[in-house]
Amino acid sequence: MNYEAALDASLQRLHDEGRYRTFIDIVRKKGHFPQAVWRRPDGTERDITVWCGNDYLGMGQHPKVLAAMHEALDATGAGSGGTRNISGTTVYHKQLEAELADLHGKEAALVFSSAYIANDATLSTLRSIFPGLIIYSDALNHASMIEGVRRGGGAKRIFRHNDVAHLRELLAADDPAAPKLIAFESIYSMDGDFGPIREICDLAKEFNALTYIDEVHAVGMYGPRGAGVAERDGQMHRIDIINATLAKAYGVFGGYIAASARMVDAIRSYAPGFIFTTSLPPAVAAGAAASVRELKTAQHLRDAQQLHARILKTRLKALGLPIIDHGSHIVPVHVGDPVHCKMLSDMLLDQYGIYVQPINFPTVPRGTERLRFTPSPVHDPKQIDNLIRAMDALWRHCALNRAEVSA
Ligand SMILES: *Cc1c(COP(=O)(O)O)cnc(C)c1O
């Protein structure tokens, strides 16, 4: 085996398909979000505005979050020093889990290294807890859920995205006695559309299935206490397992599930992805807990985010740009081919100091390439103005279509 040649060939395949990823090197400026400094490959620097971050509410620079992290860092040092089972459970982890259980109105919560790990570890482990479990998974579920469902082995059914009639057909076709679980998301981040939570819970009740929701793009931002779309829609008590992240709207790091005490105890006891890995650094757990606590009451931030998203959508629509609008905080602008999408992104960054990463295949289907903006309370009217002017000029420059695409 020529290992070097195999590495070259695998990378070349990505280059040939236009799928090779290059990372933009940025340093965010605390106290000045969404401003950051971009370091070009040649070492020169430029001030930029970040328009594609997932720190949706700017909590990554919130004074209470930073104070909690400093306090824990100074009190306990850098890392936790162990797995949860072997010397790595601290008061900070327990407090964070209590904060999350309270947030979701569940008996318990369990913190993982990330929401990716939480999805993968939980979904792949449920099969050993419920022998013969059939998992019904939305076709557009996140890679971490797909991976968990796949790794668990066992039966799976993929239902067409948000298609509850198709889901019903699949449920009805299976043995009524078989254990079942429906896995879906509350907000799908590429289109910014909502999952049909109520309808799926109705089906789960009818077919005696468990429900598993990924609220990664909703926690902190929806619901009166920021518990997500299920909270907003009065459905949270009907969901068996809620998954989310501490790294997006909460602005820190880590992931979790919230569920019944029994469910959490079983996952805690059986999931290798929870058991055999070092727990979060105490400072990270402390910062995340402070952020969750703060956003239980910070309705003004949720309101400001929704307002800025509406302003941005209204102004892009007024220019005739084809935005995809499902009423969430995510603002995708449809470009429709990978070359233009990359070119627009490069020109925005280089000429206007606006950073928005192009979203190309395989993250989205070919022909639906897009720029995906994530307005936040920290984007001010001047930054919105700059973005609007830049998009107008570049759309004209590239002679792109201004026909509306329907959502
Ligand atoms: C980002 C994301 C995750 C993973 O969250 P991390 O905490 O960053 O690992 C899971 N699900 C969805 C839908 C996501 O977009």
Coordinates of C-alpha atoms and ligand atoms in Angstrom, one line a residue:
M1 CA 0.0 0.0 0.0
N2 CA 1.3 3.4 -0.9
Y3 CA -0.2 5.4 1.9
E4 CA 0.8 8.8 0.6
A5 CA -0.7 8.2 -2.8
A6 CA -4.0 7.1 -1.2
L7 CA -4.1 10.3 0.9
D8 CA -3.4 12.4 -2.2
A9 CA -6.1 10.6 -4.1
S10 CA -8.7 11.0 -1.4
L11 CA -8.0 14.8 -1.2
Q12 CA -7.9 15.2 -4.9
R13 CA -11.4 13.7 -5.1
L14 CA -12.6 16.5 -2.9
H15 CA -10.8 19.1 -5.0
D16 CA -12.3 17.6 -8.2
E17 CA -15.8 17.8 -6.8
G18 CA -15.3 21.3 -5.5
R19 CA -15.9 20.0 -2.0
Y20 CA -12.5 20.6 -0.5
R21 CA -12.9 22.8 2.7
T22 CA -10.7 25.7 3.6
F23 CA -11.1 27.3 7.0
I24 CA -11.3 31.0 7.4
D25 CA -8.9 32.0 10.2
I26 CA -10.6 34.6 12.5
V27 CA -10.3 36.0 16.0
R28 CA -13.5 37.3 17.6
K29 CA -13.1 40.4 19.7
K30 CA -14.7 40.1 23.1
G31 CA -16.9 43.0 23.9
H32 CA -17.2 43.8 20.2
F33 CA -19.2 40.8 18.8
P34 CA -19.9 40.3 15.9
Q35 CA -16.7 42.0 15.0
A36 CA -13.6 39.9 14.4
V37 CA -10.2 40.0 12.8
W38 CA -9.6 37.9 9.7
R39 CA -6.0 36.7 9.2
R40 CA -5.4 36.1 5.5
P41 CA -3.2 33.2 4.4
D42 CA -0.4 35.7 3.6
G43 CA -0.5 36.9 7.3
T44 CA -2.2 40.3 6.7
E45 CA -5.3 41.2 8.7
R46 CA -8.7 42.8 8.1
D47 CA -11.5 43.7 10.4
I48 CA -14.7 41.8 9.6
T49 CA -18.2 41.3 10.7
V50 CA -19.2 37.7 11.3
W51 CA -22.6 36.9 9.8
C52 CA -22.6 33.1 10.0
G53 CA -21.8 32.4 13.6
N54 CA -23.9 30.1 15.8
D55 CA -23.3 32.1 19.0
Y56 CA -26.8 33.3 18.2
L57 CA -27.2 35.7 21.1
G58 CA -23.7 36.8 21.7
M59 CA -23.5 34.9 25.1
G60 CA -19.9 34.0 24.4
Q61 CA -19.0 37.5 25.6
H62 CA -21.6 37.9 28.3
P63 CA -20.1 39.2 31.6
K64 CA -21.9 36.8 33.8
V65 CA -20.8 33.8 31.7
L66 CA -17.2 35.0 31.7
A67 CA -17.3 35.7 35.5
A68 CA -18.5 32.2 36.2
M69 CA -15.8 30.7 34.0
H70 CA -13.1 32.8 35.7
E71 CA -14.3 31.9 39.1
A72 CA -14.3 28.2 38.4
L73 CA -11.0 28.3 36.6
D74 CA -9.3 30.1 39.5
A75 CA -11.0 27.8 42.0
T76 CA -10.3 24.4 40.4
G77 CA -7.8 24.7 37.6
A78 CA -8.0 23.9 34.0
G79 CA -9.4 20.4 33.4
S80 CA -11.7 18.1 35.3
G81 CA -9.0 15.4 35.6
G82 CA -11.2 12.4 34.9
T83 CA -14.3 10.7 33.5
R84 CA -17.5 11.3 35.3
N85 CA -17.1 7.9 36.9
I86 CA -13.5 8.3 38.0
S87 CA -12.9 11.6 39.8
G88 CA -14.4 13.8 37.0
T89 CA -17.7 14.7 38.5
T90 CA -17.7 18.1 40.2
V91 CA -20.3 20.4 41.8
Y92 CA -20.2 22.4 38.5
H93 CA -21.3 19.4 36.5
K94 CA -24.1 18.6 39.0
Q95 CA -25.3 22.3 38.9
L96 CA -25.3 22.4 35.2
E97 CA -27.4 19.2 34.9
A98 CA -29.8 20.5 37.5
E99 CA -30.1 23.8 35.6
L100 CA -30.9 21.9 32.3
A101 CA -33.4 19.5 33.9
D102 CA -35.2 22.5 35.3
L103 CA -35.1 24.3 32.0
H104 CA -36.8 21.4 30.2
G105 CA -39.2 20.4 33.0
K106 CA -37.6 17.0 33.1
E107 CA -36.5 14.9 36.1
A108 CA -32.9 14.7 34.9
A109 CA -30.3 15.8 32.4
L110 CA -27.0 14.4 31.3
V111 CA -24.1 16.4 29.9
F112 CA -21.8 15.2 27.1
S113 CA -18.7 16.6 25.4
S114 CA -20.9 18.0 22.6
A115 CA -24.4 17.7 21.2
Y116 CA -22.9 15.7 18.4
I117 CA -21.7 13.1 20.9
A118 CA -25.0 13.3 22.8
N119 CA -26.9 12.4 19.7
D120 CA -24.5 9.7 18.6
A121 CA -24.1 8.2 22.0
T122 CA -27.8 8.3 23.0
L123 CA -29.3 7.1 19.7
S124 CA -26.8 4.3 19.3
T125 CA -27.2 3.1 22.9
L126 CA -31.1 3.0 23.0
R127 CA -31.0 -0.2 20.9
S128 CA -29.3 -2.1 23.7
I129 CA -31.8 -0.8 26.2
F130 CA -34.9 -1.5 24.1
P131 CA -34.2 -4.7 22.1
G132 CA -35.7 -4.7 18.7
L133 CA -36.2 -0.9 18.7
I134 CA -37.2 0.6 15.4
I135 CA -36.0 4.2 14.9
Y136 CA -38.0 6.5 12.6
S137 CA -35.7 9.3 11.4
D138 CA -36.5 12.5 9.5
A139 CA -34.6 12.5 6.1
L140 CA -32.9 15.8 6.9
N141 CA -31.7 14.9 10.4
H142 CA -28.3 16.2 11.4
A143 CA -25.2 14.0 10.7
S144 CA -24.8 13.2 14.4
M145 CA -28.3 11.6 14.6
I146 CA -27.8 9.7 11.3
E147 CA -24.5 8.4 12.7
G148 CA -26.1 7.3 16.0
V149 CA -29.0 5.6 14.3
R150 CA -26.6 3.8 11.9
R151 CA -24.1 2.7 14.6
G152 CA -26.8 1.3 16.8
G153 CA -27.5 -1.3 14.1
G154 CA -31.1 -2.5 14.1
A155 CA -34.1 -1.4 12.1
K156 CA -34.5 2.1 10.9
R157 CA -37.1 3.9 8.7
I158 CA -36.4 7.2 7.1
F159 CA -39.5 9.4 6.6
R160 CA -39.6 12.2 4.1
H161 CA -38.7 15.5 5.6
N162 CA -41.5 16.8 7.9
D163 CA -43.9 14.4 6.1
V164 CA -46.2 13.1 8.9
A165 CA -48.4 11.2 6.5
H166 CA -45.3 9.2 5.4
L167 CA -44.3 8.7 9.0
R168 CA -47.7 7.4 9.8
E169 CA -47.5 4.9 6.9
L170 CA -44.2 3.6 8.2
L171 CA -45.4 3.3 11.8
A172 CA -48.6 1.6 10.7
A173 CA -46.6 -0.9 8.6
D174 CA -44.6 -2.2 11.6
D175 CA -45.5 -4.7 14.3
P176 CA -47.6 -2.8 16.9
A177 CA -45.7 -4.6 19.7
A178 CA -42.2 -3.5 18.5
P179 CA -40.6 -0.7 20.5
K180 CA -40.4 2.5 18.5
L181 CA -38.7 5.9 18.6
I182 CA -39.2 8.9 16.4
A183 CA -36.1 11.1 16.0
F184 CA -36.4 14.6 14.5
E185 CA -35.4 18.3 14.9
S186 CA -37.3 21.3 16.1
I187 CA -35.4 23.7 13.6
Y188 CA -33.6 22.4 10.6
S189 CA -30.7 24.8 10.3
M190 CA -30.1 24.8 6.6
D191 CA -33.6 26.0 5.6
G192 CA -34.5 27.4 9.0
D193 CA -37.8 25.4 8.9
F194 CA -39.6 24.0 12.0
G195 CA -40.4 20.3 12.6
P196 CA -44.1 19.4 13.2
I197 CA -43.7 18.7 16.9
R198 CA -47.4 18.5 17.8
E199 CA -48.3 16.1 15.0
I200 CA -45.3 13.9 15.6
C201 CA -46.2 13.7 19.4
D202 CA -49.8 12.8 18.4
L203 CA -48.4 9.9 16.2
A204 CA -46.1 8.8 18.9
K205 CA -49.0 8.6 21.3
E206 CA -51.2 6.7 18.8
F207 CA -48.4 4.2 18.0
N208 CA -46.9 4.0 21.5
A209 CA -43.5 5.3 20.3
L210 CA -40.9 7.3 22.2
T211 CA -40.0 10.8 20.9
Y212 CA -36.5 12.2 20.5
I213 CA -36.0 15.8 19.5
D214 CA -32.8 17.8 18.6
E215 CA -33.4 21.4 19.8
V216 CA -29.8 22.4 19.1
H217 CA -30.8 25.5 17.0
A218 CA -33.6 26.5 19.3
V219 CA -32.5 26.4 22.9
G220 CA -31.9 29.8 24.4
M221 CA -33.9 31.4 21.6
Y222 CA -37.4 30.0 21.6
G223 CA -39.9 29.5 24.4
P224 CA -40.5 31.8 27.4
R225 CA -37.5 30.4 29.3
G226 CA -35.4 29.6 26.2
A227 CA -36.1 25.8 26.4
G228 CA -36.8 25.6 22.7
V229 CA -39.6 25.3 20.2
A230 CA -41.3 22.4 22.1
E231 CA -41.6 24.8 25.1
R232 CA -43.0 27.6 22.9
D233 CA -45.6 25.2 21.4
G234 CA -46.6 23.7 24.8
Q235 CA -45.3 20.2 23.7
M236 CA -42.2 19.9 25.9
H237 CA -43.8 17.5 28.4
R238 CA -44.7 15.2 25.5
I239 CA -41.1 14.7 24.4
D240 CA -39.3 11.8 26.0
I241 CA -35.7 12.8 25.2
I242 CA -34.6 16.4 24.4
N243 CA -31.1 16.9 22.9
A244 CA -29.4 20.2 22.7
T245 CA -26.1 22.1 22.7
L246 CA -24.4 24.5 25.1
A247 CA -22.2 25.8 22.2
K248 CA -24.6 27.7 20.0
A249 CA -27.1 30.2 21.6
Y250 CA -25.5 29.4 25.1
G251 CA -22.2 30.5 23.6
V252 CA -20.0 28.0 25.5
F253 CA -19.4 24.4 24.8
G254 CA -20.9 20.9 25.4
G255 CA -24.1 19.0 24.7
Y256 CA -26.8 17.2 26.7
I257 CA -30.0 15.3 26.9
A258 CA -32.9 15.9 29.3
A259 CA -35.4 13.1 30.1
S260 CA -36.9 11.1 32.9
A261 CA -34.6 10.1 35.7
R262 CA -34.9 6.4 34.6
M263 CA -34.0 7.2 31.0
V264 CA -31.0 9.3 32.0
D265 CA -29.8 6.7 34.5
A266 CA -29.9 4.0 31.7
I267 CA -28.0 6.2 29.2
R268 CA -25.5 7.2 31.8
S269 CA -24.9 3.6 32.6
Y270 CA -24.7 2.1 29.1
A271 CA -23.5 4.8 26.6
P272 CA -19.7 4.4 25.9
G273 CA -19.7 7.9 24.5
F274 CA -20.6 9.2 27.9
I275 CA -18.7 6.7 30.1
F276 CA -15.3 6.5 28.5
T277 CA -14.4 10.1 28.1
T278 CA -13.1 13.0 30.3
S279 CA -15.9 15.2 31.6
L280 CA -16.1 18.9 30.6
P281 CA -13.6 21.3 32.3
P282 CA -15.3 22.8 35.4
A283 CA -14.9 26.3 34.0
V284 CA -16.8 25.3 30.9
A285 CA -19.6 23.7 32.9
A286 CA -19.8 26.8 35.1
G287 CA -20.0 29.1 32.1
A288 CA -22.7 27.0 30.4
A289 CA -24.8 26.9 33.6
A290 CA -24.5 30.7 34.0
S291 CA -25.6 31.1 30.4
V292 CA -28.6 28.8 30.7
R293 CA -29.6 30.5 33.9
E294 CA -29.3 34.0 32.4
L295 CA -31.3 33.1 29.2
K296 CA -34.2 31.7 31.3
T297 CA -35.2 35.4 31.9
A298 CA -33.4 37.3 29.1
Q299 CA -36.5 37.6 26.9
H300 CA -35.1 40.9 25.5
L301 CA -32.3 39.1 23.7
R302 CA -34.8 36.6 22.1
D303 CA -36.9 39.5 21.0
A304 CA -34.0 41.5 19.6
Q305 CA -32.8 38.4 17.7
Q306 CA -36.2 37.9 16.1
L307 CA -36.5 41.6 15.3
H308 CA -33.1 41.6 13.6
A309 CA -34.0 38.5 11.6
R310 CA -37.2 40.1 10.5
I311 CA -35.5 43.3 9.5
L312 CA -32.8 41.5 7.5
K313 CA -35.4 39.3 5.7
T314 CA -37.6 42.3 4.9
R315 CA -34.7 44.3 3.5
L316 CA -33.3 41.3 1.5
K317 CA -36.8 40.7 0.1
A318 CA -37.2 44.4 -0.8
L319 CA -34.1 43.9 -3.0
G320 CA -35.8 41.0 -4.7
L321 CA -33.2 38.5 -3.4
P322 CA -34.4 34.9 -3.1
I323 CA -34.5 34.3 0.6
I324 CA -35.9 31.2 2.2
D325 CA -38.3 32.3 5.0
H326 CA -39.9 29.9 7.4
G327 CA -40.2 32.4 10.2
S328 CA -37.2 31.3 12.2
H329 CA -34.1 33.3 13.1
I330 CA -32.0 31.7 10.2
V331 CA -31.8 33.7 6.9
P332 CA -30.7 31.6 4.0
V333 CA -30.3 33.3 0.6
H334 CA -30.6 30.9 -2.3
V335 CA -27.8 31.1 -4.9
G336 CA -28.2 27.8 -6.7
D337 CA -24.7 27.0 -7.9
P338 CA -21.5 26.3 -6.0
V339 CA -19.3 28.5 -8.1
H340 CA -21.3 31.7 -7.6
C341 CA -21.9 30.8 -4.0
K342 CA -18.2 30.6 -3.3
M343 CA -17.5 33.7 -5.3
L344 CA -20.1 35.8 -3.5
S345 CA -18.7 34.6 -0.2
D346 CA -15.1 35.4 -1.2
M347 CA -16.0 38.9 -2.5
L348 CA -18.1 39.7 0.6
L349 CA -15.2 38.9 2.8
D350 CA -12.4 40.5 0.7
Q351 CA -14.2 43.6 -0.5
Y352 CA -16.7 44.3 2.2
G353 CA -15.3 42.6 5.4
I354 CA -18.5 40.5 5.7
Y355 CA -17.9 36.9 6.6
V356 CA -20.6 34.4 5.5
Q357 CA -19.4 30.9 4.7
P358 CA -20.8 29.4 1.4
I359 CA -23.1 26.4 2.0
N360 CA -22.5 23.9 -0.8
F361 CA -23.0 20.2 -1.4
P362 CA -23.0 17.8 0.5
T363 CA -24.3 20.0 3.3
V364 CA -27.2 20.9 1.1
P365 CA -28.4 19.2 -2.2
R366 CA -26.8 20.3 -5.4
G367 CA -28.6 23.2 -7.0
T368 CA -29.6 24.7 -3.6
E369 CA -26.3 26.2 -2.7
R370 CA -26.8 29.2 -0.4
L371 CA -25.5 31.9 1.8
R372 CA -26.9 31.5 5.3
F373 CA -27.0 34.5 7.6
T374 CA -27.5 34.3 11.3
P375 CA -28.5 37.8 12.6
S376 CA -28.2 38.3 16.3
P377 CA -28.9 40.9 19.0
V378 CA -25.3 42.1 18.6
H379 CA -25.6 43.0 14.9
D380 CA -26.5 46.7 14.9
P381 CA -28.4 48.7 12.3
K382 CA -25.2 49.9 10.6
Q383 CA -23.9 46.4 10.2
I384 CA -27.2 45.3 8.7
D385 CA -27.0 48.3 6.3
N386 CA -23.5 47.3 5.2
L387 CA -24.7 43.8 4.5
I388 CA -27.7 45.0 2.5
R389 CA -25.6 47.4 0.4
A390 CA -23.0 44.7 -0.2
M391 CA -25.5 42.0 -1.2
D392 CA -27.3 44.5 -3.6
A393 CA -24.0 45.4 -5.3
L394 CA -22.7 41.9 -5.6
W395 CA -26.0 40.5 -6.9
R396 CA -25.9 43.1 -9.6
H397 CA -22.2 42.4 -10.3
C398 CA -22.8 38.7 -10.7
A399 CA -26.0 39.3 -12.7
L400 CA -27.9 36.9 -10.5
N401 CA -31.6 36.3 -10.6
R402 CA -33.9 38.4 -8.4
A403 CA -37.0 36.2 -8.8
E404 CA -38.4 35.1 -5.5
V405 CA -38.2 31.5 -4.7
S406 CA -41.1 30.3 -2.6
A407 CA -40.3 28.8 0.8
Ligands
LIG1 C1 -24.4 21.8 15.5 C2 -25.4 20.7 15.6 C3 -25.2 19.6 16.5 C4 -23.9 19.4 17.2 O1 -23.8 20.3 18.3 P1 -22.3 20.5 18.9 O2 -22.6 20.8 20.3 O3 -21.7 21.5 18.2 O4 -21.6 19.1 18.8 C5 -26.2 18.7 16.6 N1 -27.4 18.8 15.9 C6 -27.6 19.9 15.1 C7 -28.9 20.0 14.3 C8 -26.6 20.8 14.9 O5 -26.8 21.8 14.0

